[in-house]
C-alpha cells in the first residue's frame, strides 16, 4: 500500500479507503445494474464473483446467480489451495469460501465498508473488521492477538466504525481505534507509568479492572502506514475467547484458580 504522488498526508487515497459512491436515489438495483467490485452505498459492497472468494460468516446480505458457500474447513479438504491460502486455526471456523458466478452483497452491521488493493504487500488488520478477500491473497494469524495478516497482491474488503484515516509512524494508537497497519513492523505495547503503579497496587488489594481506558496504547515506529477508524467502539471478536482458553492449558491448577478469582472480581466490578 503506497500513497500516490500529489496526495495530502493523512487523507484516504484512491483504491483503499476513498469515499465510496452512493447508488442513485430512487434506483431499484438488480443483477445487471449492481456495480462490479464496488460500493453500492457506504455500507454495502458488491463482489462480482467469478470463481472463489473468502468471506466472513455473516457478511453476506444477498446474492444473484449460482453461488455456494462452503466452510473453509470443509472446502479445504477437497481444494488444497484453500489450506495453503488460509493459515489461521483460531479464525478458520469463522470463514467460508463463496464459489460460483454471480454478484454477492456484503455488509457489516451498518459500518462503513471500503475495498483495499494490496500490491505485493502485507497488511495486518483487526480480524473482526475483515469481511472478505480475494483468493490471490494469503491470510496468516498475526502474533498480535485479535489481528490477522494479508500477504500478496489482491483485493480485500474491511469495515470501520466511521471513515478510515491514514497516519505514518512514529505514532501511538488506542487499541480500540486501531484498524490495522501496512508495510511496517508490528507495534509494541506502551503502558502509562501511573497506570502501572496503580495496577500493582490494585493486584495487591484485589481491586482489578479499574482503569481509565487510556492507559494502554500501541506504539508504532519505522516506516509504513497505520489505519485508524473514527471511533473507539470495537466489535466483539469471538475468536479472542478461544485464543485465551487455548493459552490457559499452559497454566498450573494453582495459576488457573488464581486467574479465575481475578476474572470473577473483574466481572463483579462491571
XYZ file of N, CA and C in Angstrom:
810
model
N 0.850 -1.184 0.000
C 0.000 0.000 0.000
C 0.882 1.229 0.000
N 0.751 2.052 -1.023
C 1.558 3.252 -1.138
C 0.677 4.442 -1.436
N 1.165 5.639 -1.069
C 0.451 6.860 -1.361
C 0.792 7.328 -2.772
N -0.196 7.518 -3.660
C 0.094 8.081 -4.968
C 0.652 9.485 -4.820
N 1.560 9.924 -5.700
C 2.157 11.243 -5.575
C 1.120 12.350 -5.692
N 1.360 13.411 -4.951
C 0.498 14.584 -5.043
C -0.673 14.585 -4.104
N -0.839 13.540 -3.287
C -1.952 13.496 -2.361
C -1.521 14.005 -1.002
N -2.390 14.733 -0.294
C -2.034 15.276 1.010
C -1.848 14.185 2.038
N -0.957 14.439 2.976
C -0.680 13.487 4.051
C -1.934 13.228 4.864
N -2.158 11.954 5.141
C -3.217 11.571 6.061
C -4.592 11.473 5.455
N -4.751 11.698 4.134
C -6.070 11.620 3.531
C -6.281 10.254 2.879
N -7.528 9.737 2.890
C -7.796 8.471 2.217
C -7.420 8.558 0.746
N -6.772 7.514 0.251
C -6.284 7.510 -1.118
C -7.154 6.633 -2.008
N -7.216 6.931 -3.315
C -7.995 6.095 -4.229
C -7.524 4.654 -4.174
N -8.493 3.725 -4.105
C -8.139 2.310 -4.097
C -8.076 1.715 -2.711
N -7.937 2.557 -1.674
C -8.010 1.988 -0.334
C -8.501 3.022 0.657
N -9.803 3.146 0.718
C -10.411 3.970 1.745
C -11.015 5.264 1.268
N -11.071 5.529 -0.042
C -11.695 6.745 -0.541
C -13.191 6.687 -0.362
N -13.875 7.842 -0.431
C -15.323 7.856 -0.238
C -16.025 6.988 -1.271
N -16.822 6.010 -0.864
C -17.489 5.142 -1.819
C -18.651 5.852 -2.490
N -18.957 5.499 -3.727
C -20.069 6.139 -4.416
C -21.401 5.663 -3.870
N -22.379 6.504 -3.924
C -23.726 6.144 -3.494
C -24.557 5.782 -4.709
N -25.473 4.832 -4.539
C -26.344 4.462 -5.645
C -27.336 5.582 -5.905
N -27.763 5.739 -7.167
C -28.693 6.824 -7.498
C -29.966 6.737 -6.682
N -30.438 7.883 -6.236
C -31.645 7.935 -5.429
C -32.829 7.413 -6.224
N -33.595 6.520 -5.597
C -34.791 6.007 -6.232
C -34.550 4.885 -7.216
N -33.302 4.456 -7.406
C -32.988 3.391 -8.357
C -33.175 2.032 -7.696
N -33.893 1.149 -8.377
C -34.022 -0.227 -7.923
C -32.965 -1.055 -8.634
N -32.080 -1.655 -7.852
C -30.948 -2.380 -8.411
C -31.305 -3.830 -8.686
N -30.634 -4.396 -9.695
C -30.775 -5.815 -9.987
C -29.416 -6.368 -10.381
N -29.390 -7.611 -10.838
C -28.113 -8.256 -11.144
C -27.334 -7.519 -12.227
N -28.025 -6.791 -13.097
C -27.355 -6.110 -14.202
C -26.920 -4.694 -13.831
N -27.634 -4.055 -12.919
C -27.304 -2.670 -12.577
C -26.432 -2.545 -11.337
N -26.257 -3.630 -10.580
C -25.339 -3.578 -9.439
C -23.910 -3.379 -9.935
N -23.093 -2.647 -9.191
C -21.709 -2.417 -9.629
C -20.873 -3.686 -9.540
N -19.769 -3.691 -10.268
C -18.814 -4.796 -10.208
C -17.682 -4.427 -9.263
N -17.549 -5.184 -8.173
C -16.463 -4.966 -7.211
C -16.382 -3.503 -6.777
N -17.495 -2.994 -6.287
C -17.553 -1.593 -5.860
C -18.661 -1.446 -4.822
N -18.672 -0.276 -4.168
C -19.699 0.005 -3.181
C -21.046 0.280 -3.839
N -22.109 -0.256 -3.250
C -23.466 0.117 -3.608
C -23.828 1.410 -2.893
N -23.425 1.499 -1.646
C -23.523 2.709 -0.825
C -22.411 2.606 0.216
N -22.273 3.560 1.123
C -21.149 3.473 2.071
C -21.128 2.235 2.946
N -22.248 1.496 3.019
C -22.353 0.399 3.969
C -22.492 -0.971 3.316
N -22.589 -1.028 2.001
C -22.780 -2.293 1.277
C -21.813 -2.336 0.101
N -21.153 -3.486 -0.046
C -20.209 -3.685 -1.149
C -20.692 -4.847 -2.004
N -20.526 -4.724 -3.325
C -20.943 -5.769 -4.249
C -19.715 -6.437 -4.857
N -19.554 -7.720 -4.609
C -18.468 -8.503 -5.187
C -18.982 -9.203 -6.439
N -18.305 -8.981 -7.555
C -18.612 -9.735 -8.771
C -17.863 -11.057 -8.694
N -18.597 -12.115 -8.444
C -17.987 -13.409 -8.189
C -17.883 -14.211 -9.483
N -16.670 -14.622 -9.794
C -16.427 -15.499 -10.936
C -15.315 -16.460 -10.531
N -15.657 -17.370 -9.656
C -14.669 -18.273 -9.087
C -14.845 -18.374 -7.587
N -13.838 -17.925 -6.821
C -13.866 -18.087 -5.371
C -13.473 -16.789 -4.669
N -14.053 -16.593 -3.490
C -13.668 -15.515 -2.566
C -13.794 -16.057 -1.155
N -12.924 -15.583 -0.274
C -13.083 -15.847 1.151
C -14.004 -14.781 1.743
N -14.977 -15.203 2.551
C -15.901 -14.263 3.180
C -16.131 -14.642 4.632
N -16.221 -13.628 5.473
C -16.513 -13.843 6.880
C -17.961 -14.304 7.039
N -18.180 -15.249 7.944
C -19.545 -15.703 8.198
C -20.410 -14.537 8.654
N -21.583 -14.414 8.057
C -22.499 -13.340 8.416
C -22.350 -12.093 7.578
N -21.303 -12.016 6.742
C -21.087 -10.813 5.937
C -22.030 -10.762 4.737
N -22.443 -11.920 4.218
C -23.300 -11.954 3.039
C -24.699 -11.452 3.375
N -25.166 -10.469 2.589
C -26.519 -9.937 2.767
C -27.498 -10.556 1.766
N -27.058 -10.701 0.519
C -27.900 -11.249 -0.546
C -26.998 -11.552 -1.740
N -27.521 -12.313 -2.699
C -26.719 -12.577 -3.892
C -27.617 -12.916 -5.075
N -27.077 -12.669 -6.259
C -27.671 -13.102 -7.515
C -26.765 -14.170 -8.120
N -27.361 -15.129 -8.837
C -26.556 -16.076 -9.582
C -26.422 -17.426 -8.909
N -25.473 -18.199 -9.420
C -25.217 -19.554 -8.930
C -24.036 -19.504 -7.967
N -24.327 -19.362 -6.688
C -23.294 -19.160 -5.675
C -23.485 -20.170 -4.547
N -22.382 -20.763 -4.100
C -22.406 -21.666 -2.953
C -21.471 -21.126 -1.876
N -21.792 -21.439 -0.640
C -20.966 -21.026 0.494
C -20.565 -22.272 1.276
N -19.270 -22.535 1.315
C -18.753 -23.724 1.985
C -17.803 -23.302 3.104
N -17.903 -23.978 4.239
C -16.987 -23.695 5.344
C -15.554 -23.931 4.890
N -14.650 -23.058 5.326
C -13.243 -23.194 4.938
C -12.714 -24.563 5.345
N -13.094 -25.048 6.509
C -12.591 -26.342 6.998
C -13.038 -27.489 6.092
N -14.255 -27.394 5.537
C -14.759 -28.446 4.667
C -14.218 -28.301 3.240
N -14.147 -27.065 2.769
C -13.711 -26.823 1.396
C -12.243 -27.162 1.208
N -11.439 -26.959 2.257
C -10.006 -27.233 2.149
C -9.718 -28.719 2.001
N -10.679 -29.561 2.415
C -10.461 -30.999 2.306
C -10.507 -31.469 0.859
N -11.185 -30.711 -0.024
C -11.266 -31.083 -1.440
C -10.501 -30.104 -2.327
N -10.163 -28.938 -1.811
C -9.406 -27.939 -2.562
C -8.171 -27.573 -1.754
N -7.035 -28.154 -2.116
C -5.819 -27.985 -1.320
C -5.355 -26.540 -1.254
N -5.684 -25.724 -2.270
C -5.217 -24.338 -2.273
C -5.836 -23.529 -1.130
N -7.009 -23.945 -0.654
C -7.653 -23.201 0.431
C -6.804 -23.269 1.694
N -6.322 -24.463 2.032
C -5.482 -24.619 3.217
C -4.178 -23.856 3.061
N -3.672 -23.761 1.816
C -2.422 -23.037 1.583
C -2.612 -21.534 1.722
N -3.827 -21.043 1.439
C -4.095 -19.609 1.471
C -4.624 -19.126 2.819
N -5.244 -20.007 3.581
C -5.859 -19.618 4.854
C -5.152 -20.353 5.975
N -4.273 -19.637 6.681
C -3.460 -20.265 7.724
C -3.722 -19.587 9.064
N -4.856 -19.908 9.671
C -5.205 -19.338 10.974
C -6.167 -20.264 11.693
N -5.674 -21.150 12.536
C -6.564 -22.085 13.229
C -7.557 -21.397 14.163
N -7.196 -20.231 14.688
C -8.094 -19.532 15.613
C -9.334 -19.015 14.888
N -9.170 -18.563 13.638
C -10.274 -17.917 12.922
C -10.899 -18.782 11.837
N -10.377 -19.965 11.597
C -10.827 -20.740 10.450
C -12.320 -21.054 10.511
N -12.876 -21.262 11.684
C -14.288 -21.611 11.775
C -15.212 -20.421 11.555
N -14.656 -19.212 11.452
C -15.467 -18.016 11.246
C -15.531 -17.597 9.781
N -15.007 -18.446 8.865
C -14.919 -18.063 7.457
C -15.498 -19.126 6.541
N -15.970 -18.663 5.374
C -16.487 -19.541 4.329
C -15.807 -19.187 3.012
N -15.912 -20.102 2.052
C -15.487 -19.829 0.680
C -16.752 -19.685 -0.163
N -16.914 -18.499 -0.784
C -18.007 -18.284 -1.729
C -17.502 -18.673 -3.103
N -18.192 -19.583 -3.758
C -17.731 -20.066 -5.053
C -18.888 -20.090 -6.050
N -18.590 -19.776 -7.310
C -19.608 -19.771 -8.358
C -19.534 -18.520 -9.204
N -20.660 -18.168 -9.804
C -20.754 -16.966 -10.632
C -21.976 -16.161 -10.207
N -21.789 -14.871 -10.024
C -22.900 -14.007 -9.651
C -22.414 -12.743 -8.989
N -23.308 -12.094 -8.273
C -22.963 -10.890 -7.532
C -23.405 -11.063 -6.086
N -22.475 -10.799 -5.163
C -22.727 -11.013 -3.741
C -22.651 -9.675 -3.022
N -23.702 -9.355 -2.283
C -23.732 -8.128 -1.486
C -23.275 -8.462 -0.069
N -22.317 -7.690 0.439
C -21.834 -7.923 1.790
C -21.931 -6.628 2.598
N -22.089 -6.793 3.900
C -22.172 -5.655 4.811
C -21.763 -6.080 6.206
N -21.689 -5.102 7.100
C -21.260 -5.391 8.463
C -21.933 -4.431 9.434
N -23.134 -4.766 9.880
C -23.848 -4.064 10.947
C -23.974 -2.558 10.709
N -24.039 -2.147 9.467
C -24.156 -0.727 9.170
C -22.855 0.036 9.280
N -21.717 -0.657 9.461
C -20.416 0.006 9.471
C -20.047 0.437 8.052
N -19.142 1.427 7.959
C -18.599 1.810 6.660
C -17.813 0.644 6.073
N -17.943 0.424 4.766
C -17.194 -0.611 4.071
C -16.339 0.015 2.973
N -15.101 -0.427 2.878
C -14.206 0.023 1.821
C -13.426 -1.153 1.274
N -13.069 -1.068 -0.002
C -12.186 -2.063 -0.607
C -10.769 -1.501 -0.636
N -9.800 -2.387 -0.515
C -8.388 -2.018 -0.495
C -7.632 -2.949 -1.435
N -6.645 -2.417 -2.120
C -5.837 -3.216 -3.033
C -4.414 -3.335 -2.497
N -3.963 -4.563 -2.331
C -2.575 -4.818 -1.962
C -1.785 -5.158 -3.218
N -0.625 -4.556 -3.358
C 0.244 -4.816 -4.498
C 1.577 -5.352 -3.975
N 1.695 -6.668 -3.944
C 2.891 -7.327 -3.429
C 3.261 -6.757 -2.057
N 2.266 -6.664 -1.194
C 2.489 -6.053 0.116
C 2.007 -6.941 1.240
N 2.029 -6.391 2.433
C 1.477 -7.094 3.586
C 0.755 -6.088 4.461
N -0.369 -6.506 4.973
C -1.180 -5.639 5.822
C -1.759 -6.468 6.949
N -1.622 -5.967 8.158
C -2.205 -6.607 9.336
C -3.441 -5.825 9.737
N -4.546 -6.527 9.942
C -5.827 -5.868 10.176
C -6.572 -6.564 11.303
N -7.390 -5.801 12.005
C -8.209 -6.367 13.078
C -9.126 -7.434 12.487
N -9.056 -8.641 13.020
C -9.765 -9.775 12.428
C -11.264 -9.555 12.372
N -11.821 -8.899 13.371
C -13.268 -8.699 13.410
C -13.746 -7.688 12.381
N -12.838 -6.943 11.730
C -13.218 -5.953 10.725
C -12.932 -6.419 9.304
N -12.305 -7.562 9.139
C -12.050 -8.087 7.806
C -13.276 -8.860 7.336
N -13.874 -8.422 6.222
C -15.131 -9.010 5.749
C -14.931 -10.021 4.627
N -13.975 -9.762 3.736
C -13.778 -10.646 2.586
C -12.431 -10.339 1.948
N -11.894 -11.333 1.215
C -10.678 -11.086 0.455
C -10.576 -12.081 -0.696
N -9.896 -11.652 -1.758
C -9.751 -12.480 -2.951
C -8.750 -13.593 -2.694
N -8.873 -14.715 -3.417
C -8.022 -15.879 -3.137
C -6.571 -15.702 -3.561
N -6.240 -14.581 -4.220
C -4.834 -14.325 -4.543
C -4.027 -13.951 -3.302
N -4.714 -13.518 -2.257
C -4.044 -13.130 -1.018
C -3.933 -14.325 -0.070
N -2.918 -14.308 0.754
C -2.757 -15.302 1.807
C -3.110 -14.667 3.148
N -3.830 -15.387 3.984
C -4.161 -14.918 5.319
C -3.393 -15.740 6.339
N -2.702 -15.042 7.228
C -1.954 -15.694 8.299
C -2.342 -15.068 9.636
N -2.189 -15.829 10.681
C -2.522 -15.348 12.014
C -1.401 -14.460 12.531
N -1.741 -13.239 12.929
C -0.733 -12.304 13.423
C -0.271 -12.708 14.821
N 0.947 -12.286 15.161
C 1.428 -12.525 16.521
C 0.756 -11.571 17.505
N 0.081 -10.539 16.994
C -0.672 -9.618 17.841
C -2.079 -10.176 18.005
N -2.522 -10.507 19.206
C -3.845 -11.111 19.394
C -4.951 -10.247 18.815
N -5.900 -10.901 18.132
C -7.039 -10.200 17.566
C -6.819 -9.677 16.165
N -5.632 -9.917 15.577
C -5.310 -9.421 14.240
C -4.885 -10.570 13.341
N -5.087 -10.363 12.029
C -4.609 -11.296 11.015
C -3.813 -10.503 9.981
N -2.969 -11.203 9.219
C -2.107 -10.547 8.234
C -2.425 -11.075 6.841
N -2.619 -10.154 5.887
C -2.817 -10.491 4.484
C -1.530 -10.212 3.726
N -1.137 -11.149 2.864
C 0.129 -11.040 2.138
C -0.120 -11.311 0.658
N 0.516 -10.497 -0.207
C 0.457 -10.752 -1.640
C -0.163 -9.614 -2.418
N -0.782 -9.959 -3.542
C -1.424 -8.991 -4.429
C -2.877 -9.393 -4.611
N -3.784 -8.504 -4.274
C -5.200 -8.810 -4.389
C -6.046 -7.777 -3.689
N -7.337 -8.046 -3.593
C -8.300 -7.104 -3.034
C -8.904 -7.671 -1.759
N -9.159 -6.789 -0.798
C -9.911 -7.199 0.385
C -10.881 -6.098 0.779
N -11.886 -6.462 1.544
C -12.920 -5.528 1.987
C -12.945 -5.540 3.500
N -12.925 -4.351 4.090
C -12.903 -4.235 5.542
C -13.923 -3.197 5.988
N -14.442 -3.390 7.188
C -15.393 -2.450 7.767
C -14.681 -1.552 8.766
N -15.284 -0.414 9.026
C -14.750 0.501 10.034
C -15.904 1.258 10.653
N -15.763 1.580 11.924
C -16.772 2.365 12.623
C -16.485 3.832 12.335
N -16.999 4.323 11.215
C -16.700 5.662 10.738
C -15.629 5.609 9.663
N -15.356 6.733 9.008
C -14.352 6.761 7.939
C -12.967 6.379 8.448
N -12.157 5.840 7.531
C -10.784 5.447 7.847
C -9.847 6.624 7.595
N -8.890 6.814 8.498
C -7.832 7.802 8.283
C -6.496 7.080 8.289
N -5.511 7.666 7.617
C -4.194 7.050 7.451
C -3.134 7.951 8.071
N -2.265 7.376 8.871
C -1.192 8.135 9.512
C 0.122 7.374 9.359
N 1.235 8.072 9.585
C 2.560 7.478 9.473
C 3.236 7.446 10.839
N 4.078 6.432 11.088
C 4.870 6.400 12.325
C 5.895 7.529 12.338
N 6.423 7.888 13.529
C 6.119 7.307 14.852
C 4.759 7.778 15.343
N 4.036 6.851 15.984
C 2.649 7.142 16.321
C 2.186 6.162 17.383
N 1.327 6.619 18.287
C 0.684 5.759 19.277
C -0.819 5.771 19.042
N -1.404 4.582 19.045
C -2.825 4.455 18.735
C -3.558 3.749 19.857
N -4.782 4.181 20.100
C -5.658 3.477 21.025
C -6.013 2.122 20.417
N -5.900 1.027 21.172
C -6.179 -0.298 20.606
C -7.578 -0.427 20.013
N -8.557 0.287 20.580
C -9.920 0.176 20.074
C -10.101 0.913 18.758
N -9.343 1.984 18.544
C -9.458 2.762 17.309
C -8.587 2.198 16.201
N -7.605 1.376 16.550
C -6.675 0.842 15.555
C -7.379 -0.176 14.663
N -7.292 0.054 13.336
C -7.858 -0.874 12.369
C -6.788 -1.803 11.803
N -5.586 -1.274 11.566
C -4.517 -2.120 11.052
C -3.292 -1.310 10.697
N -2.304 -1.995 10.118
C -1.089 -1.312 9.687
C -0.504 -2.063 8.497
N 0.161 -1.307 7.613
C 0.701 -1.879 6.384
C 2.174 -1.546 6.246
N 2.946 -2.558 5.834
C 4.352 -2.366 5.476
C 5.164 -1.712 6.582
N 4.871 -2.056 7.830
C 5.681 -1.549 8.937
C 5.739 -2.617 10.029
N 6.724 -2.520 10.935
C 6.862 -3.551 11.981
C 5.641 -3.611 12.892
N 5.453 -4.754 13.519
C 4.374 -4.893 14.500
C 4.598 -3.917 15.647
N 3.532 -3.409 16.233
C 3.688 -2.421 17.307
C 4.132 -3.068 18.612
N 4.721 -2.255 19.455
C 4.946 -2.647 20.840
C 3.831 -2.036 21.680
N 3.685 -2.519 22.893
C 2.628 -2.007 23.773
C 3.229 -1.006 24.745
N 2.653 0.190 24.796
C 3.098 1.234 25.718
C 2.086 1.349 26.845
N 2.579 1.245 28.089
C 1.720 1.390 29.263
C 2.053 2.688 29.975
N 1.032 3.391 30.377
C 1.218 4.615 31.139
C 1.849 4.282 32.494
N 2.889 5.049 32.867
C 3.636 4.761 34.096
C 2.741 4.844 35.331
N 1.859 5.844 35.393
C 0.977 5.984 36.552
C 0.013 4.805 36.637
N -0.449 4.332 35.471
C -1.360 3.186 35.487
C -0.637 1.938 35.987
N 0.636 1.767 35.572
C 1.381 0.593 36.014
C 1.520 0.571 37.527
N 1.799 1.736 38.121
C 1.908 1.808 39.576
C 0.580 1.475 40.234
N -0.504 2.060 39.690
C -1.829 1.792 40.246
C -2.226 0.334 40.052
N -1.791 -0.266 38.922
C -2.134 -1.653 38.649
C -1.499 -2.586 39.668
N -0.239 -2.311 40.005
C 0.441 -3.140 41.005
C -0.273 -3.033 42.343
N -0.655 -1.816 42.711
C -1.405 -1.641 43.959
C -2.739 -2.356 43.900
N -3.363 -2.306 42.716
C -4.653 -2.962 42.555
C -4.556 -4.461 42.720
N -3.487 -5.055 42.190
C -3.311 -6.501 42.339
C -3.111 -6.884 43.795
N -2.388 -6.022 44.518
C -2.151 -6.313 45.919
C -3.427 -6.200 46.741
N -4.296 -5.278 46.347
C -5.526 -5.072 47.106
C -6.699 -5.883 46.569
N -6.510 -6.481 45.375
C -7.592 -7.267 44.778
C -8.550 -6.436 43.963
N -8.282 -5.138 43.834
C -9.181 -4.255 43.080
C -8.727 -4.213 41.635
N -9.057 -5.229 40.865
C -8.625 -5.317 39.475
C -9.686 -4.730 38.556
N -9.239 -4.266 37.365
C -10.170 -3.811 36.339
C -10.526 -2.353 36.413
N -9.986 -1.613 37.387
C -10.312 -0.193 37.481
C -9.271 0.602 36.715
N -9.655 1.134 35.567
C -8.725 1.867 34.725
C -9.479 2.924 33.936
N -8.740 3.888 33.399
C -9.358 4.982 32.651
C -9.730 4.568 31.245
N -9.126 3.490 30.724
C -9.349 3.087 29.348
C -8.344 3.685 28.392
N -7.478 4.592 28.871
C -6.479 5.231 28.021
C -5.060 4.884 28.470
N -4.923 3.892 29.340
C -3.622 3.618 29.929
C -2.728 2.747 29.038
N -3.278 2.168 27.979
C -2.512 1.281 27.121
C -2.651 1.723 25.672
N -1.524 1.829 24.974
C -1.542 2.201 23.564
C -0.600 1.287 22.790
N -0.824 1.225 21.477
C 0.105 0.551 20.577
C 1.080 1.585 20.037
N 2.367 1.283 20.168
C 3.432 2.209 19.801
C 4.062 1.743 18.486
N 3.944 2.568 17.416
C 4.487 2.231 16.102
C 5.749 3.032 15.832
N 6.750 2.357 15.279
C 7.985 3.008 14.847
C 8.335 2.478 13.459
N 9.305 3.124 12.805
C 9.732 2.676 11.490
C 8.914 3.300 10.374
N 8.907 2.660 9.208
C 8.201 3.151 8.032
C 6.930 2.341 7.802
N 5.923 2.974 7.213
C 4.695 2.271 6.885
C 3.483 3.162 7.041
N 2.322 2.539 7.063
C 1.053 3.254 7.151
C 0.172 2.598 8.205
N -0.467 3.424 9.029
C -1.364 2.942 10.075
C -2.793 3.350 9.708
N -3.729 2.425 9.835
C -5.129 2.679 9.536
C -5.903 2.812 10.841
N -6.644 3.899 10.965
C -7.451 4.150 12.154
C -8.906 4.327 11.758
N -9.813 3.770 12.567
C -11.218 4.079 12.379
C -11.569 5.271 13.251
N -12.694 5.890 12.963
C -13.030 7.168 13.585
C -13.793 7.008 14.882
N -13.651 5.861 15.529
C -14.367 5.605 16.770
C -13.604 4.577 17.577
N -13.765 4.628 18.899
C -13.157 3.624 19.770
C -14.114 2.476 20.067
N -15.285 2.485 19.433
C -16.234 1.405 19.652
C -15.809 0.216 18.802
N -15.412 -0.865 19.444
C -14.895 -2.037 18.731
C -15.944 -3.135 18.680
N -15.889 -3.944 17.615
C -16.717 -5.129 17.538
C -16.134 -6.215 18.425
N -17.001 -7.029 18.981
C -16.530 -8.157 19.789
C -15.964 -9.232 18.873
N -14.783 -9.699 19.174
C -14.123 -10.734 18.387
C -14.337 -12.082 19.071
N -15.164 -12.975 18.495
C -15.442 -14.246 19.174
C -14.222 -15.138 19.298
N -13.226 -14.924 18.461
C -12.046 -15.789 18.499
C -11.116 -15.461 19.655
N -11.238 -14.265 20.239
C -10.361 -13.895 21.344
C -10.556 -14.844 22.520
N -11.806 -15.176 22.819
C -12.078 -16.099 23.927
C -11.467 -17.465 23.643
N -11.585 -17.943 22.412
C -10.993 -19.233 22.064
C -9.474 -19.185 22.209
N -8.874 -18.045 21.813
C -7.425 -17.905 21.908
C -6.975 -17.925 23.367
N -7.695 -17.197 24.220
C -7.339 -17.152 25.640
C -7.533 -18.518 26.271
N -8.624 -19.181 25.939
C -8.878 -20.507 26.503
C -7.776 -21.490 26.123
N -7.292 -21.403 24.888
C -6.226 -22.316 24.472
C -4.945 -22.065 25.253
N -4.698 -20.811 25.642
C -3.490 -20.490 26.396
C -3.583 -20.923 27.849
N -4.799 -21.077 28.376
C -4.935 -21.477 29.778
C -4.455 -22.910 30.012
N -4.285 -23.673 28.931
C -3.761 -25.024 29.089
C -2.327 -25.013 29.609
N -1.648 -23.877 29.467
C -0.271 -23.754 29.937
C -0.196 -23.475 31.433
N -1.325 -23.141 32.058
C -1.343 -22.792 33.471
C -1.378 -24.028 34.350
N -0.762 -23.911 35.524
C -0.922 -24.955 36.534
C -2.293 -24.804 37.179
N -2.706 -25.797 37.951
C -4.007 -25.708 38.614
C -4.059 -24.500 39.549
N -2.958 -24.218 40.241
C -2.921 -23.069 41.149
C -3.056 -21.772 40.371
N -2.340 -21.664 39.256
C -2.426 -20.460 38.436
C -3.821 -20.294 37.837
N -4.416 -21.389 37.395
C -5.763 -21.319 36.825
C -6.770 -20.854 37.876
N -6.624 -21.331 39.113
C -7.523 -20.890 40.175
C -7.368 -19.412 40.478
N -6.116 -18.938 40.497
C -5.874 -17.519 40.750
C -6.458 -16.659 39.636
N -6.305 -17.103 38.384
C -6.871 -16.355 37.259
C -8.389 -16.313 37.346
N -8.993 -17.441 37.719
C -10.444 -17.483 37.851
C -10.955 -16.490 38.888
N -10.256 -16.372 40.021
C -10.662 -15.429 41.058
C -10.565 -13.982 40.564
N -9.510 -13.691 39.788
C -9.345 -12.337 39.264
C -10.438 -11.996 38.249
N -10.807 -12.981 37.426
C -11.855 -12.725 36.443
C -13.206 -12.519 37.115
N -13.450 -13.269 38.174
C -14.703 -13.073 38.923
C -14.728 -11.693 39.555
N -13.595 -11.260 40.125
C -13.530 -9.931 40.729
C -13.748 -8.853 39.676
N -13.209 -9.047 38.482
C -13.405 -8.065 37.409
C -14.863 -8.007 36.980
N -15.490 -9.186 36.838
C -16.883 -9.211 36.407
C -17.801 -8.562 37.420
N -17.493 -8.698 38.699
C -18.331 -8.111 39.739
C -18.236 -6.583 39.789
N -17.172 -6.031 39.187
C -16.998 -4.577 39.184
C -17.660 -3.900 37.994
N -18.174 -4.717 37.034
C -18.804 -4.140 35.839
C -20.131 -3.506 36.203
